[in-house]
Amino acid sequence: GDTIFAVSSGHGRCGVAVIRTSGPGSRGALQSLTGHPEPPPPRVLALRRICDPTTAETLDRGLVVWFPGPRSFTGEDCAELHVHGGPAVVSGVLRALGSLPGLRPAEPGEFTRRAFRRGKLDLTAAEGLGDLIRAETEAQRRQALRQMEGELGRLYQRWSETLTQALAHLEAYIDFSEDDNVEEEVLSQGAGWQGGLGHPVPAVVCVCVPPATSPRSLPAVDATVRALVQEVGAHLRDGRRGELLRGGVHAVIAGPPNVGKSSLLNLLCQRPAAIVSPVAGTTRDVVEVALNVGGYPLVLSDTAGLRDATDPVEQEGVSRARDRLRQADLVLAVLDAAAVPAEPAGLGAALGSLLPPTAPPCVLVLNKADLLRGGGGALRDACTRGDPLPPATLLSCKTGEGLEHLLELLARQLARLCGDPLAGSPGLTQSRHSLHLGDCAAALARYGRERRRDLGLAAEQLRLARRHLGRITGHVGTEDVLDIIFRDFCVGK
């Protein structure tokens, strides 16, 4: 019942700052600060003098907007004050709001949490909103916007409705199979059912239910479950595309000592992020930077040179480099262009001695191209032949030659790993989605085993599967995850 307020436009000096309130006291707060007995028409900007309700001092002249519930972001009465963005103006308006009875500052994510509580969006849409706020690349923006608009939630809701339908038919069979006055086609009449999670089972269950026959009379339920198993399985086997796009593709620069790995990091991020020295083994720890390559997020790590080190500190650096290599989504393998064979087979052997057989996708970078005699025509041809080599390019970190081609290769690899965020069904973006979908798939698999032994136990597996889907969207069992989801939101959203 309390009313919250916060700056919703971010902090720092700016031209315009937006201060939002939400709750039953929003109307009174707007009246108190503007001195008008009535708020402006709903969703219409109005110019008002904004004053301190205690001293009547004018704080600013700005635009105000009134959003009566339930037609607001949170579903409650909301108001917005668009004031000049100077710190003194913003702090003055916030102090004025805080002086009003029943108003308090909002906690991080509390506006979105209230929107979820009032059914304005489900948990997947709330997560999409949080991702949209944090999006740093074009591809991240597209994926987050798609999720915020509800595509992922609608997919899971459709699966939940399908399970509800199958469960209704199965329970009808269990409850009414001894009744001689029922029809047999109930289990094949699933099409056209329009129920939803949390809604009563439609009247079709009461109209016709199956007779007392063997469990083989449940073909429609079995077919529905089999189809859902395939859909959920395909959704889980997406190569973590949504998660990679949301959190960034983790790429590791790997190679022998003194081949220019740190120089490559500095070239890509256009700043001296790593120490560069002609002395081999300079890099001991992992240096990490975040980049935007072709609209895709890339988290790039520079690591120690891979060799059999004798120095204890360097040994630790090499150990950390190999650990990062095992965890990477992508590898930038760097070799000295002047010290490798010029034919594809020899290049493949040199690369194989550097990376383990189970290494992730790779881009081969042949650095120090400026030292090649005759322009390195043979080596350049070898880079374009493909198999057995991964995508490869010549590069000079000293002159910048080959940088554009390297960025093109990186963009292609990132597009392949992350996919097109606008194509196909929406991808998994959170590890909790994968966890609950895995549990859902496991329950559906157990349905097939229990189906042959006990229909009551089989029905329970369908209930469990539906419950796990509901945990993703927030329709069931959400109290234990709400704080985790909303704690990373900024104040005012």
CSV table of C-alpha atoms in Angstrom, one decimal:
chain,number,residue,atom,x,y,z
A,1,GLY,CA,0.0,0.0,0.0
A,2,ASP,CA,2.9,2.4,0.2
A,3,THR,CA,4.0,4.7,-2.6
A,4,ILE,CA,7.6,4.6,-4.0
A,5,PHE,CA,9.6,7.1,-5.9
A,6,ALA,CA,13.0,7.2,-7.7
A,7,VAL,CA,14.9,8.7,-10.6
A,8,SER,CA,14.1,6.6,-13.6
A,9,SER,CA,16.4,8.2,-16.1
A,10,GLY,CA,19.8,7.4,-14.6
A,11,HIS,CA,22.0,9.6,-12.6
A,12,GLY,CA,24.5,12.3,-13.4
A,13,ARG,CA,24.2,15.8,-14.9
A,14,CYS,CA,21.9,15.7,-17.9
A,15,GLY,CA,19.4,17.8,-19.8
A,16,VAL,CA,16.2,16.1,-18.5
A,17,ALA,CA,15.7,13.8,-15.5
A,18,VAL,CA,12.6,11.7,-15.0
A,19,ILE,CA,11.4,11.1,-11.5
A,20,ARG,CA,8.7,8.4,-11.2
A,21,THR,CA,6.2,7.6,-8.4
A,22,SER,CA,4.0,4.5,-8.1
A,23,GLY,CA,1.4,3.7,-5.6
A,24,PRO,CA,-1.9,5.1,-4.1
A,25,GLY,CA,-0.2,8.3,-3.0
A,26,SER,CA,1.0,9.3,-6.5
A,27,ARG,CA,-2.1,11.5,-7.2
A,28,GLY,CA,-1.7,13.4,-3.9
A,29,ALA,CA,2.1,13.8,-4.5
A,30,LEU,CA,1.5,15.3,-7.9
A,31,GLN,CA,-1.1,17.7,-6.5
A,32,SER,CA,1.2,18.6,-3.6
A,33,LEU,CA,4.2,19.4,-5.8
A,34,THR,CA,2.4,21.2,-8.5
A,35,GLY,CA,-0.3,23.0,-6.5
A,36,HIS,CA,-3.1,22.0,-8.8
A,37,PRO,CA,-6.2,20.4,-7.4
A,38,GLU,CA,-6.4,17.9,-10.2
A,39,PRO,CA,-3.7,16.1,-12.2
A,40,PRO,CA,-3.5,16.7,-16.0
A,41,PRO,CA,-5.5,14.4,-18.3
A,42,PRO,CA,-4.1,10.8,-18.3
A,43,ARG,CA,-0.9,10.3,-20.4
A,44,VAL,CA,-0.8,13.9,-21.5
A,45,LEU,CA,2.3,16.0,-20.8
A,46,ALA,CA,1.6,19.3,-18.9
A,47,LEU,CA,3.9,22.1,-18.0
A,48,ARG,CA,3.8,22.8,-14.3
A,49,ARG,CA,5.7,24.8,-11.7
A,50,ILE,CA,7.1,22.2,-9.2
A,51,CYS,CA,7.3,23.5,-5.6
A,52,ASP,CA,8.4,22.2,-2.2
A,53,PRO,CA,5.1,21.4,-0.4
A,54,THR,CA,6.6,22.5,2.9
A,55,THR,CA,8.1,25.8,2.0
A,56,ALA,CA,6.3,26.6,-1.2
A,57,GLU,CA,9.7,27.3,-2.8
A,58,THR,CA,9.8,26.8,-6.5
A,59,LEU,CA,12.2,23.9,-7.3
A,60,ASP,CA,11.8,23.9,-11.1
A,61,ARG,CA,9.4,24.2,-14.1
A,62,GLY,CA,8.9,20.9,-15.8
A,63,LEU,CA,6.6,18.5,-17.5
A,64,VAL,CA,4.4,16.2,-15.5
A,65,VAL,CA,2.5,13.1,-16.6
A,66,TRP,CA,-0.3,11.2,-14.9
A,67,PHE,CA,-0.8,7.5,-15.4
A,68,PRO,CA,-3.9,6.2,-13.4
A,69,GLY,CA,-3.9,2.5,-12.7
A,70,PRO,CA,-4.3,-0.1,-14.1
A,71,ARG,CA,-3.1,1.5,-17.4
A,72,SER,CA,0.4,2.1,-16.2
A,73,PHE,CA,3.7,0.3,-16.2
A,74,THR,CA,3.2,-1.1,-12.7
A,75,GLY,CA,-0.5,-1.4,-12.9
A,76,GLU,CA,-0.8,1.2,-10.0
A,77,ASP,CA,-1.4,4.9,-10.1
A,78,CYS,CA,1.9,6.4,-11.4
A,79,ALA,CA,3.2,9.9,-12.0
A,80,GLU,CA,6.3,11.2,-13.7
A,81,LEU,CA,8.1,14.5,-13.2
A,82,HIS,CA,10.3,15.6,-16.1
A,83,VAL,CA,12.6,18.1,-14.6
A,84,HIS,CA,16.0,19.7,-15.5
A,85,GLY,CA,18.7,17.2,-14.9
A,86,GLY,CA,21.0,19.2,-12.6
A,87,PRO,CA,22.0,17.4,-9.4
A,88,ALA,CA,20.5,20.2,-7.2
A,89,VAL,CA,17.2,20.1,-9.0
A,90,VAL,CA,16.9,16.4,-8.8
A,91,SER,CA,17.9,16.2,-5.2
A,92,GLY,CA,15.5,19.0,-4.3
A,93,VAL,CA,12.5,17.2,-5.9
A,94,LEU,CA,13.5,13.9,-4.3
A,95,ARG,CA,13.6,15.6,-0.9
A,96,ALA,CA,10.2,17.1,-1.5
A,97,LEU,CA,8.7,13.7,-2.3
A,98,GLY,CA,10.4,12.2,0.7
A,99,SER,CA,8.8,14.8,3.0
A,100,LEU,CA,5.3,13.6,2.0
A,101,PRO,CA,3.6,11.1,4.3
A,102,GLY,CA,3.4,7.5,2.9
A,103,LEU,CA,6.1,8.0,0.3
A,104,ARG,CA,9.5,6.3,0.4
A,105,PRO,CA,12.4,5.8,-2.0
A,106,ALA,CA,12.1,2.7,-4.3
A,107,GLU,CA,14.4,-0.3,-3.9
A,108,PRO,CA,16.3,-1.6,-6.9
A,109,GLY,CA,13.9,-3.2,-9.4
A,110,GLU,CA,10.8,-2.4,-7.3
A,111,PHE,CA,8.9,-0.8,-10.1
A,112,THR,CA,9.3,-3.8,-12.3
A,113,ARG,CA,8.6,-6.1,-9.4
A,114,ARG,CA,5.2,-4.3,-8.8
A,115,ALA,CA,4.5,-4.7,-12.5
A,116,PHE,CA,5.1,-8.4,-12.2
A,117,ARG,CA,2.9,-8.7,-9.1
A,118,ARG,CA,0.0,-7.0,-10.9
A,119,GLY,CA,0.4,-9.3,-14.0
A,120,LYS,CA,1.7,-6.6,-16.3
A,121,LEU,CA,4.6,-8.9,-17.3
A,122,ASP,CA,5.9,-12.4,-16.4
A,123,LEU,CA,9.3,-13.2,-15.1
A,124,THR,CA,10.9,-13.8,-18.5
A,125,ALA,CA,9.7,-10.4,-19.7
A,126,ALA,CA,11.0,-8.8,-16.5
A,127,GLU,CA,14.4,-10.4,-17.2
A,128,GLY,CA,14.3,-9.2,-20.7
A,129,LEU,CA,13.7,-5.7,-19.4
A,130,GLY,CA,16.7,-5.9,-17.2
A,131,ASP,CA,18.8,-7.2,-20.1
A,132,LEU,CA,17.6,-4.4,-22.3
A,133,ILE,CA,18.7,-1.8,-19.7
A,134,ARG,CA,22.2,-3.5,-19.6
A,135,ALA,CA,22.4,-4.2,-23.3
A,136,GLU,CA,25.7,-2.8,-24.8
A,137,THR,CA,25.5,-4.2,-28.3
A,138,GLU,CA,22.9,-4.2,-31.1
A,139,ALA,CA,22.4,-8.0,-31.0
A,140,GLN,CA,21.9,-7.9,-27.2
A,141,ARG,CA,19.3,-5.1,-27.6
A,142,ARG,CA,17.4,-7.2,-30.2
A,143,GLN,CA,17.4,-10.3,-28.1
A,144,ALA,CA,16.4,-8.4,-24.9
A,145,LEU,CA,13.6,-6.5,-26.6
A,146,ARG,CA,12.2,-9.6,-28.1
A,147,GLN,CA,12.1,-11.3,-24.7
A,148,MET,CA,10.7,-8.2,-23.0
A,149,GLU,CA,7.9,-8.2,-25.5
A,150,GLY,CA,6.9,-11.6,-24.2
A,151,GLU,CA,7.9,-14.0,-27.0
A,152,LEU,CA,9.8,-16.4,-24.6
A,153,GLY,CA,7.0,-16.3,-22.1
A,154,ARG,CA,4.4,-17.0,-24.7
A,155,LEU,CA,6.4,-20.1,-25.9
A,156,TYR,CA,6.5,-21.5,-22.4
A,157,GLN,CA,2.8,-20.6,-21.8
A,158,ARG,CA,1.8,-22.5,-24.9
A,159,TRP,CA,3.7,-25.5,-23.6
A,160,SER,CA,2.1,-25.2,-20.2
A,161,GLU,CA,-1.4,-25.0,-21.9
A,162,THR,CA,-0.5,-28.1,-23.9
A,163,LEU,CA,0.4,-30.0,-20.7
A,164,THR,CA,-2.7,-28.7,-19.0
A,165,GLN,CA,-4.8,-30.1,-21.8
A,166,ALA,CA,-3.0,-33.5,-21.7
A,167,LEU,CA,-3.3,-33.7,-18.0
A,168,ALA,CA,-7.0,-32.9,-18.1
A,169,HIS,CA,-7.6,-35.8,-20.6
A,170,LEU,CA,-5.5,-38.2,-18.6
A,171,GLU,CA,-7.2,-37.3,-15.3
A,172,ALA,CA,-10.6,-37.6,-17.0
A,173,TYR,CA,-9.7,-41.1,-18.1
A,174,ILE,CA,-8.6,-42.0,-14.5
A,175,ASP,CA,-11.7,-40.5,-12.9
A,176,PHE,CA,-14.4,-41.7,-15.3
A,177,SER,CA,-13.1,-44.8,-17.0
A,178,GLU,CA,-15.6,-47.0,-15.0
A,179,ASP,CA,-18.5,-45.0,-16.3
A,180,ASP,CA,-20.4,-46.8,-19.1
A,181,ASN,CA,-22.2,-43.6,-20.2
A,182,VAL,CA,-19.2,-41.8,-21.6
A,183,GLU,CA,-17.8,-41.5,-25.1
A,184,GLU,CA,-14.4,-42.8,-26.2
A,185,GLU,CA,-13.2,-39.9,-28.3
A,186,VAL,CA,-12.2,-37.6,-25.5
A,187,LEU,CA,-8.5,-38.3,-25.8
A,188,SER,CA,-8.4,-37.4,-29.5
A,189,GLN,CA,-10.3,-34.1,-29.0
A,190,GLY,CA,-7.5,-31.9,-27.8
A,191,ALA,CA,-7.4,-29.6,-30.8
A,192,GLY,CA,-9.1,-26.2,-30.2
A,193,TRP,CA,-8.7,-26.2,-26.5
A,194,GLN,CA,-7.9,-22.6,-25.4
A,195,GLY,CA,-7.3,-22.8,-21.7
A,196,GLY,CA,-4.4,-21.4,-19.8
A,197,LEU,CA,-2.2,-22.0,-16.8
A,198,GLY,CA,-4.1,-21.1,-13.6
A,199,HIS,CA,-7.5,-21.2,-15.4
A,200,PRO,CA,-10.2,-23.9,-14.8
A,201,VAL,CA,-10.1,-27.0,-17.0
A,202,PRO,CA,-12.5,-26.4,-19.9
A,203,ALA,CA,-15.9,-28.1,-20.1
A,204,VAL,CA,-14.6,-30.7,-22.7
A,205,VAL,CA,-13.5,-32.9,-19.8
A,206,CYS,CA,-17.1,-32.9,-18.5
A,207,VAL,CA,-18.7,-33.5,-21.8
A,208,CYS,CA,-17.0,-36.7,-22.9
A,209,VAL,CA,-14.6,-39.0,-21.2
A,210,PRO,CA,-13.2,-42.4,-22.2
A,211,PRO,CA,-14.6,-45.8,-21.2
A,212,ALA,CA,-12.9,-48.5,-19.2
A,213,THR,CA,-10.5,-49.8,-21.7
A,214,SER,CA,-6.8,-50.5,-21.6
A,215,PRO,CA,-4.2,-47.8,-21.3
A,216,ARG,CA,-3.7,-48.1,-25.1
A,217,SER,CA,-6.8,-45.9,-25.3
A,218,LEU,CA,-4.6,-42.8,-24.5
A,219,PRO,CA,-2.9,-42.2,-27.9
A,220,ALA,CA,-3.7,-38.5,-28.1
A,221,VAL,CA,-2.1,-37.8,-24.7
A,222,ASP,CA,1.0,-39.9,-25.6
A,223,ALA,CA,1.4,-38.1,-28.9
A,224,THR,CA,1.1,-34.7,-27.2
A,225,VAL,CA,3.8,-35.6,-24.7
A,226,ARG,CA,6.1,-37.0,-27.4
A,227,ALA,CA,5.8,-33.9,-29.4
A,228,LEU,CA,6.4,-31.7,-26.4
A,229,VAL,CA,9.5,-33.8,-25.5
A,230,GLN,CA,10.9,-33.1,-28.9
A,231,GLU,CA,10.2,-29.3,-28.8
A,232,VAL,CA,11.7,-28.9,-25.3
A,233,GLY,CA,14.7,-31.0,-26.3
A,234,ALA,CA,15.3,-28.9,-29.4
A,235,HIS,CA,15.0,-25.7,-27.3
A,236,LEU,CA,17.5,-27.0,-24.9
A,237,ARG,CA,20.0,-27.9,-27.6
A,238,ASP,CA,20.5,-24.4,-28.9
A,239,GLY,CA,24.2,-24.3,-28.2
A,240,ARG,CA,23.7,-21.7,-25.4
A,241,ARG,CA,23.2,-19.1,-28.0
A,242,GLY,CA,20.9,-16.9,-25.9
A,243,GLU,CA,23.2,-17.1,-22.9
A,244,LEU,CA,26.3,-16.3,-24.9
A,245,LEU,CA,24.6,-13.3,-26.5
A,246,ARG,CA,23.4,-12.1,-23.1
A,247,GLY,CA,26.7,-12.5,-21.2
A,248,GLY,CA,29.2,-12.2,-24.0
A,249,VAL,CA,31.2,-14.8,-25.9
A,250,HIS,CA,34.4,-15.5,-23.8
A,251,ALA,CA,37.4,-15.6,-26.1
A,252,VAL,CA,40.9,-16.4,-25.1
A,253,ILE,CA,44.1,-15.2,-26.9
A,254,ALA,CA,46.4,-18.2,-26.8
A,255,GLY,CA,49.8,-19.0,-28.2
A,256,PRO,CA,53.5,-19.4,-27.4
A,257,PRO,CA,55.4,-16.7,-25.7
A,258,ASN,CA,56.4,-13.5,-27.5
A,259,VAL,CA,54.2,-13.9,-30.6
A,260,GLY,CA,52.2,-10.7,-30.0
A,261,LYS,CA,49.2,-11.8,-27.9
A,262,SER,CA,49.3,-8.7,-25.7
A,263,SER,CA,49.8,-6.5,-28.7
A,264,LEU,CA,46.8,-8.1,-30.3
A,265,LEU,CA,44.7,-7.4,-27.2
A,266,ASN,CA,45.8,-3.7,-27.3
A,267,LEU,CA,45.1,-3.5,-31.0
A,268,LEU,CA,41.6,-4.8,-30.7
A,269,CYS,CA,40.6,-2.6,-27.7
A,270,GLN,CA,42.5,0.4,-29.1
A,271,ARG,CA,44.3,1.1,-25.8
A,272,PRO,CA,47.3,-0.2,-23.8
A,273,ALA,CA,45.3,-2.7,-21.7
A,274,ALA,CA,48.2,-5.2,-21.4
A,275,ILE,CA,52.0,-4.7,-20.9
A,276,VAL,CA,54.0,-5.3,-24.1
A,277,SER,CA,57.6,-6.3,-23.9
A,278,PRO,CA,60.1,-8.1,-26.2
A,279,VAL,CA,61.0,-10.3,-23.2
A,280,ALA,CA,59.2,-13.7,-23.4
A,281,GLY,CA,56.9,-14.5,-20.6
A,282,THR,CA,55.9,-11.0,-19.6
A,283,THR,CA,52.2,-11.8,-19.2
A,284,ARG,CA,51.7,-13.8,-16.1
A,285,ASP,CA,48.0,-13.1,-15.1
A,286,VAL,CA,44.8,-13.0,-17.2
A,287,VAL,CA,44.0,-9.6,-18.6
A,288,GLU,CA,40.3,-9.2,-19.7
A,289,VAL,CA,38.5,-6.6,-21.7
A,290,ALA,CA,34.9,-6.4,-23.1
A,291,LEU,CA,34.5,-5.5,-26.8
A,292,ASN,CA,31.7,-4.9,-29.3
A,293,VAL,CA,32.5,-6.8,-32.5
A,294,GLY,CA,30.0,-6.6,-35.3
A,295,GLY,CA,27.2,-5.9,-32.8
A,296,TYR,CA,28.0,-9.0,-30.7
A,297,PRO,CA,29.5,-8.9,-27.2
A,298,LEU,CA,33.0,-10.3,-26.9
A,299,VAL,CA,34.9,-10.8,-23.6
A,300,LEU,CA,38.5,-11.1,-24.6
A,301,SER,CA,41.2,-12.5,-22.3
A,302,ASP,CA,45.0,-12.2,-22.8
A,303,THR,CA,46.9,-15.1,-21.2
A,304,ALA,CA,50.4,-16.2,-20.5
A,305,GLY,CA,52.4,-17.9,-23.3
A,306,LEU,CA,51.9,-21.6,-23.5
A,307,ARG,CA,55.2,-23.4,-22.8
A,308,ASP,CA,56.9,-25.6,-20.2
A,309,ALA,CA,57.9,-22.8,-17.8
A,310,THR,CA,60.5,-23.2,-15.0
A,311,ASP,CA,59.7,-20.0,-13.0
A,312,PRO,CA,57.0,-20.7,-10.4
A,313,VAL,CA,55.2,-17.5,-11.1
A,314,GLU,CA,55.1,-18.1,-14.9
A,315,GLN,CA,54.0,-21.7,-14.2
A,316,GLU,CA,51.0,-20.4,-12.4
A,317,GLY,CA,50.3,-18.0,-15.3
A,318,VAL,CA,50.5,-20.9,-17.8
A,319,SER,CA,48.2,-23.0,-15.6
A,320,ARG,CA,45.6,-20.2,-15.5
A,321,ALA,CA,45.9,-19.8,-19.3
A,322,ARG,CA,45.1,-23.5,-19.8
A,323,ASP,CA,42.2,-23.2,-17.4
A,324,ARG,CA,40.8,-20.3,-19.4
A,325,LEU,CA,41.4,-22.2,-22.6
A,326,ARG,CA,39.2,-25.1,-21.4
A,327,GLN,CA,36.4,-22.7,-20.4
A,328,ALA,CA,36.5,-20.5,-23.5
A,329,ASP,CA,33.8,-20.3,-26.1
A,330,LEU,CA,36.2,-19.1,-28.8
A,331,VAL,CA,40.0,-19.1,-29.2
A,332,LEU,CA,42.2,-16.7,-31.0
A,333,ALA,CA,45.3,-18.8,-31.6
A,334,VAL,CA,48.3,-16.6,-32.3
A,335,LEU,CA,51.4,-17.8,-34.1
A,336,ASP,CA,54.5,-16.1,-35.4
A,337,ALA,CA,54.0,-15.8,-39.2
A,338,ALA,CA,57.7,-15.8,-39.8
A,339,ALA,CA,58.2,-19.0,-37.9
A,340,VAL,CA,55.5,-21.3,-39.2
A,341,PRO,CA,55.4,-23.5,-42.4
A,342,ALA,CA,53.7,-21.9,-45.4
A,343,GLU,CA,51.5,-24.9,-46.4
A,344,PRO,CA,48.2,-25.8,-44.7
A,345,ALA,CA,49.4,-29.2,-43.4
A,346,GLY,CA,52.3,-27.6,-41.6
A,347,LEU,CA,50.1,-24.8,-40.2
A,348,GLY,CA,47.6,-27.4,-39.0
A,349,ALA,CA,50.3,-29.3,-37.2
A,350,ALA,CA,51.6,-26.2,-35.5
A,351,LEU,CA,48.1,-25.3,-34.4
A,352,GLY,CA,47.5,-28.9,-33.2
A,353,SER,CA,50.6,-28.8,-31.0
A,354,LEU,CA,49.3,-25.6,-29.3
A,355,LEU,CA,45.6,-26.5,-28.7
A,356,PRO,CA,44.0,-29.6,-27.2
A,357,PRO,CA,41.8,-31.8,-29.5
A,358,THR,CA,38.7,-30.7,-27.5
A,359,ALA,CA,39.4,-27.0,-28.0
A,360,PRO,CA,36.5,-24.7,-28.7
A,361,PRO,CA,36.1,-23.0,-32.1
A,362,CYS,CA,39.2,-21.2,-33.2
A,363,VAL,CA,40.4,-18.2,-35.3
A,364,LEU,CA,44.1,-18.6,-36.4
A,365,VAL,CA,46.0,-15.3,-36.3
A,366,LEU,CA,49.5,-15.3,-38.0
A,367,ASN,CA,51.0,-12.2,-36.5
A,368,LYS,CA,54.2,-10.2,-37.5
A,369,ALA,CA,53.2,-10.3,-41.2
A,370,ASP,CA,55.3,-7.2,-41.6
A,371,LEU,CA,58.4,-9.4,-41.2
A,372,LEU,CA,57.6,-11.7,-44.1
A,373,ARG,CA,59.7,-11.6,-47.1
A,374,GLY,CA,58.0,-11.0,-50.4
A,375,GLY,CA,54.7,-10.2,-48.7
A,376,GLY,CA,54.1,-13.9,-47.6
A,377,GLY,CA,52.2,-14.9,-50.7
A,378,ALA,CA,52.4,-18.6,-50.0
A,379,LEU,CA,51.3,-18.2,-46.4
A,380,ARG,CA,48.5,-15.9,-47.5
A,381,ASP,CA,47.3,-18.5,-49.9
A,382,ALA,CA,47.4,-21.2,-47.2
A,383,CYS,CA,45.1,-19.1,-45.0
A,384,THR,CA,42.4,-19.0,-47.6
A,385,ARG,CA,42.3,-22.8,-48.4
A,386,GLY,CA,40.2,-23.7,-45.3
A,387,ASP,CA,40.4,-27.3,-44.2
A,388,PRO,CA,42.3,-28.5,-42.3
A,389,LEU,CA,42.7,-25.0,-41.0
A,390,PRO,CA,40.2,-23.0,-39.1
A,391,PRO,CA,39.4,-19.4,-40.3
A,392,ALA,CA,42.9,-17.8,-40.5
A,393,THR,CA,44.4,-14.4,-41.4
A,394,LEU,CA,47.7,-12.7,-41.6
A,395,LEU,CA,48.1,-9.7,-39.3
A,396,SER,CA,50.7,-7.1,-38.3
A,397,CYS,CA,50.0,-5.7,-34.8
A,398,LYS,CA,52.7,-3.2,-35.6
A,399,THR,CA,51.2,-1.7,-38.7
A,400,GLY,CA,47.6,-2.7,-38.3
A,401,GLU,CA,47.6,-4.6,-41.6
A,402,GLY,CA,45.0,-7.4,-41.7
A,403,LEU,CA,42.9,-6.0,-38.8
A,404,GLU,CA,39.8,-5.5,-40.8
A,405,HIS,CA,39.9,-9.1,-42.1
A,406,LEU,CA,40.4,-10.3,-38.5
A,407,LEU,CA,37.4,-8.4,-37.3
A,408,GLU,CA,35.3,-9.9,-40.2
A,409,LEU,CA,36.4,-13.4,-39.2
A,410,LEU,CA,35.6,-12.7,-35.5
A,411,ALA,CA,32.1,-11.2,-36.4
A,412,ARG,CA,31.3,-14.4,-38.4
A,413,GLN,CA,32.3,-16.7,-35.6
A,414,LEU,CA,30.3,-14.6,-33.1
A,415,ALA,CA,27.3,-14.7,-35.4
A,416,ARG,CA,27.6,-18.4,-35.7
A,417,LEU,CA,27.9,-18.9,-31.9
A,418,CYS,CA,25.2,-16.4,-30.9
A,419,GLY,CA,22.8,-16.8,-33.9
A,420,ASP,CA,20.4,-14.2,-35.2
A,421,PRO,CA,18.4,-12.9,-32.2
A,422,LEU,CA,15.5,-12.1,-34.5
A,423,ALA,CA,15.3,-15.5,-36.3
A,424,GLY,CA,13.5,-18.6,-35.2
A,425,SER,CA,12.1,-19.2,-31.7
A,426,PRO,CA,13.6,-17.1,-28.8
A,427,GLY,CA,16.7,-18.5,-27.2
A,428,LEU,CA,17.4,-19.4,-23.6
A,429,THR,CA,19.0,-16.4,-21.9
A,430,GLN,CA,19.2,-17.6,-18.2
A,431,SER,CA,20.7,-20.6,-16.6
A,432,ARG,CA,17.6,-20.9,-14.5
A,433,HIS,CA,15.6,-21.4,-17.7
A,434,SER,CA,17.8,-24.3,-18.7
A,435,LEU,CA,17.6,-25.8,-15.2
A,436,HIS,CA,13.8,-25.8,-15.1
A,437,LEU,CA,13.4,-26.9,-18.7
A,438,GLY,CA,15.8,-29.8,-18.0
A,439,ASP,CA,13.6,-30.8,-15.0
A,440,CYS,CA,10.5,-30.4,-17.2
A,441,ALA,CA,12.1,-32.7,-19.9
A,442,ALA,CA,13.1,-35.2,-17.2
A,443,ALA,CA,9.5,-35.3,-15.9
A,444,LEU,CA,8.1,-35.8,-19.4
A,445,ALA,CA,10.6,-38.7,-19.9
A,446,ARG,CA,9.4,-40.3,-16.6
A,447,TYR,CA,5.8,-40.0,-17.9
A,448,GLY,CA,6.5,-42.7,-20.5
A,449,ARG,CA,7.9,-45.1,-17.9
A,450,GLU,CA,5.1,-44.5,-15.4
A,451,ARG,CA,2.5,-44.7,-18.1
A,452,ARG,CA,3.1,-48.4,-18.5
A,453,ARG,CA,2.8,-49.0,-14.7
A,454,ASP,CA,0.4,-46.5,-13.1
A,455,LEU,CA,-1.6,-43.8,-14.7
A,456,GLY,CA,-1.8,-41.9,-11.5
A,457,LEU,CA,2.0,-41.6,-11.2
A,458,ALA,CA,2.1,-40.7,-14.9
A,459,ALA,CA,-0.3,-37.8,-14.3
A,460,GLU,CA,1.9,-36.6,-11.5
A,461,GLN,CA,4.8,-36.4,-13.9
A,462,LEU,CA,2.8,-34.1,-16.1
A,463,ARG,CA,2.0,-31.9,-13.1
A,464,LEU,CA,5.7,-31.7,-12.3
A,465,ALA,CA,6.6,-30.8,-15.8
A,466,ARG,CA,3.9,-28.0,-15.8
A,467,ARG,CA,5.1,-26.8,-12.5
A,468,HIS,CA,8.7,-26.3,-13.8
A,469,LEU,CA,7.4,-24.4,-16.7
A,470,GLY,CA,5.4,-22.2,-14.4
A,471,ARG,CA,8.5,-21.5,-12.3
A,472,ILE,CA,10.2,-20.0,-15.4
A,473,THR,CA,7.4,-17.5,-16.1
A,474,GLY,CA,6.6,-16.9,-12.5
A,475,HIS,CA,3.1,-18.4,-12.3
A,476,VAL,CA,4.1,-20.8,-9.5
A,477,GLY,CA,6.7,-21.0,-6.8
A,478,THR,CA,8.4,-17.7,-7.5
A,479,GLU,CA,9.0,-16.3,-4.0
A,480,ASP,CA,12.5,-17.9,-3.8
A,481,VAL,CA,13.7,-16.4,-7.0
A,482,LEU,CA,12.2,-12.9,-7.0
A,483,ASP,CA,14.9,-11.3,-5.0
A,484,ILE,CA,17.6,-12.8,-7.2
A,485,ILE,CA,16.0,-11.6,-10.4
A,486,PHE,CA,15.2,-8.0,-9.3
A,487,ARG,CA,18.3,-7.3,-7.1
A,488,ASP,CA,20.4,-6.4,-10.2
A,489,PHE,CA,17.9,-3.9,-11.5
A,490,CYS,CA,18.8,-0.2,-11.3
A,491,VAL,CA,16.9,2.0,-8.8
A,492,GLY,CA,13.9,3.5,-10.6
A,493,LYS,CA,13.1,0.6,-12.8
